[in-house]
Tab-separated table of C-alpha atoms in Angstrom:
chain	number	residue	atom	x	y	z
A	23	UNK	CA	0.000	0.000	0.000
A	24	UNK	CA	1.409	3.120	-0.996
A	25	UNK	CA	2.367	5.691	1.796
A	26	UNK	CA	1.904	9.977	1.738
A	27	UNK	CA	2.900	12.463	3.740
A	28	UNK	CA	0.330	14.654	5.724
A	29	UNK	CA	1.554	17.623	3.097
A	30	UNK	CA	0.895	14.931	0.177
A	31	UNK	CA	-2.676	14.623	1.277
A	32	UNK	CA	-3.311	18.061	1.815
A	33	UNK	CA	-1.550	19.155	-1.489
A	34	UNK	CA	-4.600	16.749	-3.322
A	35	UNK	CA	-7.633	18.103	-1.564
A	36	UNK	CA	-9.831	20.388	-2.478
A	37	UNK	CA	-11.177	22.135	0.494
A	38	UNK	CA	-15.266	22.912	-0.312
A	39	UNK	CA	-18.293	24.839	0.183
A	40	UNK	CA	-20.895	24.422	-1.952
A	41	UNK	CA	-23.222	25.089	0.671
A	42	UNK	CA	-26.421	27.556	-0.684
A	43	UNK	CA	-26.079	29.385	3.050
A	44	UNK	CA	-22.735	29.825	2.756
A	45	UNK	CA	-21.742	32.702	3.589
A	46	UNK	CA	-18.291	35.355	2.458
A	47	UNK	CA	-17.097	35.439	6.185
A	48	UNK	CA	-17.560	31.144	5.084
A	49	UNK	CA	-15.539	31.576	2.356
A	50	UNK	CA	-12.962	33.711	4.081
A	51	UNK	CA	-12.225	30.953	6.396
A	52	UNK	CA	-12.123	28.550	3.657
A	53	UNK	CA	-9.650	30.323	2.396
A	54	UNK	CA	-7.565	30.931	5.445
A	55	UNK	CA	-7.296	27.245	5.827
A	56	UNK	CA	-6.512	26.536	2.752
A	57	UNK	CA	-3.439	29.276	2.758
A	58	UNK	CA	-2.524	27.482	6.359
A	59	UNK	CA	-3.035	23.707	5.361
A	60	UNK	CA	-1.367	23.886	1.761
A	61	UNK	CA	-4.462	22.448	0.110
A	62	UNK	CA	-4.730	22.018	-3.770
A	63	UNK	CA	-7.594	24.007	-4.169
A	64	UNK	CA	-10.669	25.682	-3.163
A	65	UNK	CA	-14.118	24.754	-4.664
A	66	UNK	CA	-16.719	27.782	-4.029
A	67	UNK	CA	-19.663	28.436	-5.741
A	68	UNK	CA	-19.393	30.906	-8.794
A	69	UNK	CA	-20.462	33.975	-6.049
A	70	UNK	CA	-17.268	33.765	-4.550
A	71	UNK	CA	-14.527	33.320	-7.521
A	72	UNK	CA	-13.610	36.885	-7.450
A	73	UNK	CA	-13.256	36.781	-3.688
A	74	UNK	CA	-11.074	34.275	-3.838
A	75	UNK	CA	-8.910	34.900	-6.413
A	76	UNK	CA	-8.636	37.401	-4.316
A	77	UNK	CA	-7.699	35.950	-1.047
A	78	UNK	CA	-5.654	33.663	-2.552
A	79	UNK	CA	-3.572	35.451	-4.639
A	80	UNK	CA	0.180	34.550	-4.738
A	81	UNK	CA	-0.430	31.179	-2.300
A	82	UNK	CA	-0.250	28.429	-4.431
A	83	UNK	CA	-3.366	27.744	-3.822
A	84	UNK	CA	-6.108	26.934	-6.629
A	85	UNK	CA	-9.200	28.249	-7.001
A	86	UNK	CA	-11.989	26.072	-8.640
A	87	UNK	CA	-15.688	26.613	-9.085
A	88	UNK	CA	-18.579	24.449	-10.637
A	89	UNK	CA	-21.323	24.787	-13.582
A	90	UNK	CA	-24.159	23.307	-13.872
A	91	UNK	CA	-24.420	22.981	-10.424
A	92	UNK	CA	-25.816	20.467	-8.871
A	93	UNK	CA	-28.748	19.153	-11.259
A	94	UNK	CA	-25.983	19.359	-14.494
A	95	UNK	CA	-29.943	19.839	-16.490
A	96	UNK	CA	-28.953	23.745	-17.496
A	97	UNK	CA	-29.160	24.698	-21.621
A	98	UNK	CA	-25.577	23.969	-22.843
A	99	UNK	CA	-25.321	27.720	-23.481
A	100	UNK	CA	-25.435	28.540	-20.410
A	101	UNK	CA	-23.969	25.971	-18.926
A	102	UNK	CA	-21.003	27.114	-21.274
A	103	UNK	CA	-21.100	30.346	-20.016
A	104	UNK	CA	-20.835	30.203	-16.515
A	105	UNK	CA	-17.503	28.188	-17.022
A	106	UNK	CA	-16.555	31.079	-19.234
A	107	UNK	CA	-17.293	33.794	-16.738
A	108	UNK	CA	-15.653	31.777	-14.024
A	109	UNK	CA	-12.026	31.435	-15.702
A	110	UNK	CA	-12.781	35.264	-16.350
A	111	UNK	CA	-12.675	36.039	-13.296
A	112	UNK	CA	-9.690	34.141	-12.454
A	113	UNK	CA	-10.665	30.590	-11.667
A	114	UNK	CA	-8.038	28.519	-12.371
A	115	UNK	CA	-10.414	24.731	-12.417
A	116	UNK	CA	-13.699	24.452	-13.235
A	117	UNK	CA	-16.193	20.934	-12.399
A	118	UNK	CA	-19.356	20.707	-14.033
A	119	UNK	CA	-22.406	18.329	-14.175
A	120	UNK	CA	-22.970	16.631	-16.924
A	121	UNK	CA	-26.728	15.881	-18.027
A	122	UNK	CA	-27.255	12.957	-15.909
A	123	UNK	CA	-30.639	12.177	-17.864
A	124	UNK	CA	-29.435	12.755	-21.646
A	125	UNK	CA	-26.600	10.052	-20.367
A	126	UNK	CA	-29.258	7.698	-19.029
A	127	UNK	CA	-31.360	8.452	-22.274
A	128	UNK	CA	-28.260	7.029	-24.309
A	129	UNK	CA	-27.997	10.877	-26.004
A	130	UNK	CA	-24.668	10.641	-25.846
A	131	UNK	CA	-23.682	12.841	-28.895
A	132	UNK	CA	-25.271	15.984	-26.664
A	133	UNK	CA	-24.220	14.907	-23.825
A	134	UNK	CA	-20.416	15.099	-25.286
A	135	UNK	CA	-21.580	18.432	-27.091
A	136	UNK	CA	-22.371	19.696	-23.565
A	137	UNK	CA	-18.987	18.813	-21.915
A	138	UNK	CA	-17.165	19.835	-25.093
A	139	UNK	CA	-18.855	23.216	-24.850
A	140	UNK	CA	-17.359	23.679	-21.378
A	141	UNK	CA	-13.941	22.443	-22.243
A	142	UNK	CA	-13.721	25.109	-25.221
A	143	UNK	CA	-15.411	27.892	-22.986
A	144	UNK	CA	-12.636	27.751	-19.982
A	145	UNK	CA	-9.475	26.857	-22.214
A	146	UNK	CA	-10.662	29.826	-24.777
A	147	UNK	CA	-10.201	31.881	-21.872
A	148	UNK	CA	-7.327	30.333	-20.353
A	149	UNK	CA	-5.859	27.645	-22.343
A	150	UNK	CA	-4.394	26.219	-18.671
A	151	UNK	CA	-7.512	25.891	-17.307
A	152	UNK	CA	-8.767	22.423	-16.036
A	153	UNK	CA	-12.225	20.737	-16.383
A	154	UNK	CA	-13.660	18.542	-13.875
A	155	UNK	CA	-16.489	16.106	-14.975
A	156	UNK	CA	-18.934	15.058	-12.206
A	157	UNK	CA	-20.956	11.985	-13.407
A	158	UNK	CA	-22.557	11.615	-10.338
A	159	UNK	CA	-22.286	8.123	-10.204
A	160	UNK	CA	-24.400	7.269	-7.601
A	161	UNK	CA	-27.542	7.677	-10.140
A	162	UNK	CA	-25.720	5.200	-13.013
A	163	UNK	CA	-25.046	1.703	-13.612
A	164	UNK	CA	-21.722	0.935	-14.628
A	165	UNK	CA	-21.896	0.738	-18.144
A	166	UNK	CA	-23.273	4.556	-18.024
A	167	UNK	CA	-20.304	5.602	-15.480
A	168	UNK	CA	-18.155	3.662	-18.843
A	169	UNK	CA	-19.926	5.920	-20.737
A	170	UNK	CA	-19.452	9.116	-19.108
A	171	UNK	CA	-16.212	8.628	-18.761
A	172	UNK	CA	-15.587	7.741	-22.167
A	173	UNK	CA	-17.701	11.044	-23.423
A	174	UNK	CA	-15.548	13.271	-21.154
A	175	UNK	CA	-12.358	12.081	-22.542
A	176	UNK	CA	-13.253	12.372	-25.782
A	177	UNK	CA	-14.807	16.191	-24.947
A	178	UNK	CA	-11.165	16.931	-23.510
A	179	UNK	CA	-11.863	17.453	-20.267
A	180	UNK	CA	-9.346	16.789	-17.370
A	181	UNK	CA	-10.598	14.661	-14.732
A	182	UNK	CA	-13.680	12.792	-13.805
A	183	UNK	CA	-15.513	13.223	-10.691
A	184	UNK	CA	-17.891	10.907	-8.969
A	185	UNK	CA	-20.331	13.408	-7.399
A	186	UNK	CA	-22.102	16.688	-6.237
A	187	UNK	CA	-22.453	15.662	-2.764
A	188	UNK	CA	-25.984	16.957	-3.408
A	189	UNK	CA	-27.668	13.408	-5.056
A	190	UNK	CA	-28.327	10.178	-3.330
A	191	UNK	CA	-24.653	9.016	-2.918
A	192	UNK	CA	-21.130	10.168	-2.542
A	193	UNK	CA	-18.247	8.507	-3.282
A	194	UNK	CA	-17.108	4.545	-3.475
A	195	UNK	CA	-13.788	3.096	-3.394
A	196	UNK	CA	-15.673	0.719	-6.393
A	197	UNK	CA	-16.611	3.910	-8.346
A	198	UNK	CA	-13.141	5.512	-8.594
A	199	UNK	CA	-11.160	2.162	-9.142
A	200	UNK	CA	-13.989	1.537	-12.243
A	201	UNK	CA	-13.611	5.675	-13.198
A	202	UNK	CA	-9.680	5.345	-12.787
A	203	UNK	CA	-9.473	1.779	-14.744
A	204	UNK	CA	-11.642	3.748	-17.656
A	205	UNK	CA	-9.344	6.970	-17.696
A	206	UNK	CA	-6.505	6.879	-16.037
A	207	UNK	CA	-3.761	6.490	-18.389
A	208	UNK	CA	-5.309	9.941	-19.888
A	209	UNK	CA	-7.395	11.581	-17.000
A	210	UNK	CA	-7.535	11.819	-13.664
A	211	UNK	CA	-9.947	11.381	-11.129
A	212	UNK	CA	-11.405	13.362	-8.211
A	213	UNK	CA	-13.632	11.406	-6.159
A	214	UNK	CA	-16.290	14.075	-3.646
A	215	UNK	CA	-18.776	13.774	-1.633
A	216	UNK	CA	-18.949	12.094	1.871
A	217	UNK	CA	-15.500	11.561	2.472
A	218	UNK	CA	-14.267	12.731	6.263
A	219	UNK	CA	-11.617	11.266	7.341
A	220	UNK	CA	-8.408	10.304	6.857
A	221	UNK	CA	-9.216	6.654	6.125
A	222	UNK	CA	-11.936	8.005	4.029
A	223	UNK	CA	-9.636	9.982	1.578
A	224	UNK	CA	-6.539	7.070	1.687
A	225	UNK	CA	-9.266	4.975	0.755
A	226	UNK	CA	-10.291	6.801	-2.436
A	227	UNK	CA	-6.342	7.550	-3.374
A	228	UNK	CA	-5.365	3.858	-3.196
A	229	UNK	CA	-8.128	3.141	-5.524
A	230	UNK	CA	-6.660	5.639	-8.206
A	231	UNK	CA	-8.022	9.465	-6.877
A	232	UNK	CA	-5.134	12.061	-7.374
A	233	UNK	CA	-8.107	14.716	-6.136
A	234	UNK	CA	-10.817	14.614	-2.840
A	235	UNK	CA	-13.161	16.869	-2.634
A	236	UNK	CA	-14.351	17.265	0.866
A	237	UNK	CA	-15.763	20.263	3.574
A	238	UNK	CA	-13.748	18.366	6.125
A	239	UNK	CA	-10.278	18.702	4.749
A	240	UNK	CA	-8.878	20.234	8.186
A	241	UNK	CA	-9.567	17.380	9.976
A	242	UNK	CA	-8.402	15.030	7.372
A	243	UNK	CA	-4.922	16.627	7.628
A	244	UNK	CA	-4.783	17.130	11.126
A	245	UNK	CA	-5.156	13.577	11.284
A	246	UNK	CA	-2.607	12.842	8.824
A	247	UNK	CA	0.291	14.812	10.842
A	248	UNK	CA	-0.930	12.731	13.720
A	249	UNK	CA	-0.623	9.469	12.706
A	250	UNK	CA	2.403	10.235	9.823
């Protein structure tokens, strides 16, 4: 079993708020531990890119937001354009929802259209820019988390994620290692949504994560430097 350091682990999460109550004094602190912890990244709700770009300017720290947030059913335009504003603003990653019920539906020519959309949107704006797929997995049978993963490498996107966070299921160990074994000579993978601890997020990196996406990322560290 591979082993990381507590500053490995914290260097791969992105600390999160998705929250609708969430507040700037929220985000403020999310920021501040971020700065503190080392994290990869902060994941905010498009409200609060400028305010972190911001806070975070000249840390090291990465600030991501999401589109199509949390349903993934907006019109492709917009969908397209949120990303766009986003990486305007200064976001540096950008995870969107696909449309969960065009992939179920077998539509998979929009459903590629609609992550391709995003992929040109951020990358027109900054060709550095990465894009995160969520599938949320927890609504799909395998063959249609094969196929989502297949339709967001072929879009160019980045990574795959497994979830919102805001569905009926976070992440599995089963649902990276079957994301990672689809795209991981090409992609990566991100796996979010009810991971808490430290066991938790080793969990979801030995099964082929190189991102977690988790509100709890504090804790997850703090445990790390305690047992490492």
């Amino acid at each position: 079993m591979k082993q990381w350091t507590a500053r490995q682990i914290a260097g791969m999460i992105d600390a999160t708020i998705l929250k609708p109550q969430a507040t700037a004094a929220d985000v403020e602190t999310l920021c501040r531990d971020a700065r503190d912890y080392h994290f990869k990244a902060v994941c905010v709700n498009p409200v609060f890119v400028p305010l972190c770009v911001r806070l975070l300017r000249g840390s090291g720290v990465r600030v991501a937001t999401v589109a199509g947030f949390p349903l993934g059913a907006s019109a492709p335009e917009a969908k397209a354009q949120e990303a766009r504003i986003a990486v305007r603003q200064g976001a540096h990653e950008v995870d969107m929802v696909i449309h969960v019920g065009g992939l179920i539906a077998g539509d998979a020519d929009a459903v590629r259209a609609d992550i391709a959309g995003v992929v040109a949107a951020c990358k027109g704006e900054n060709p550095d820019a990465v894009v995160k797929v969520i599938i949320e997995a927890c609504l799909l049978r395998d063959a249609q988390k094969r196929e989502a993963c297949r339709l967001a490498r072929e879009a160019g996107a980045d990574f795959v994620k497994t979830s919102t966070g805001f569905s009926t299921g976070g992440a599995t160990v089963d649902d990276v290692a079957l994301m990672y074994a689809c795209v991981g000579q090409e992609m990566q993978v991100k796996a979010a949504g009810g991971i808490r601890s430290l066991d938790d997020a080793l969990a979801m990196l030995q099964a082929g994560a190189t991102r977690i996406g988790t509100s709890g990322g504090v804790a997850i560290v703090k445990e790390a430097m305690a047992r490492f």
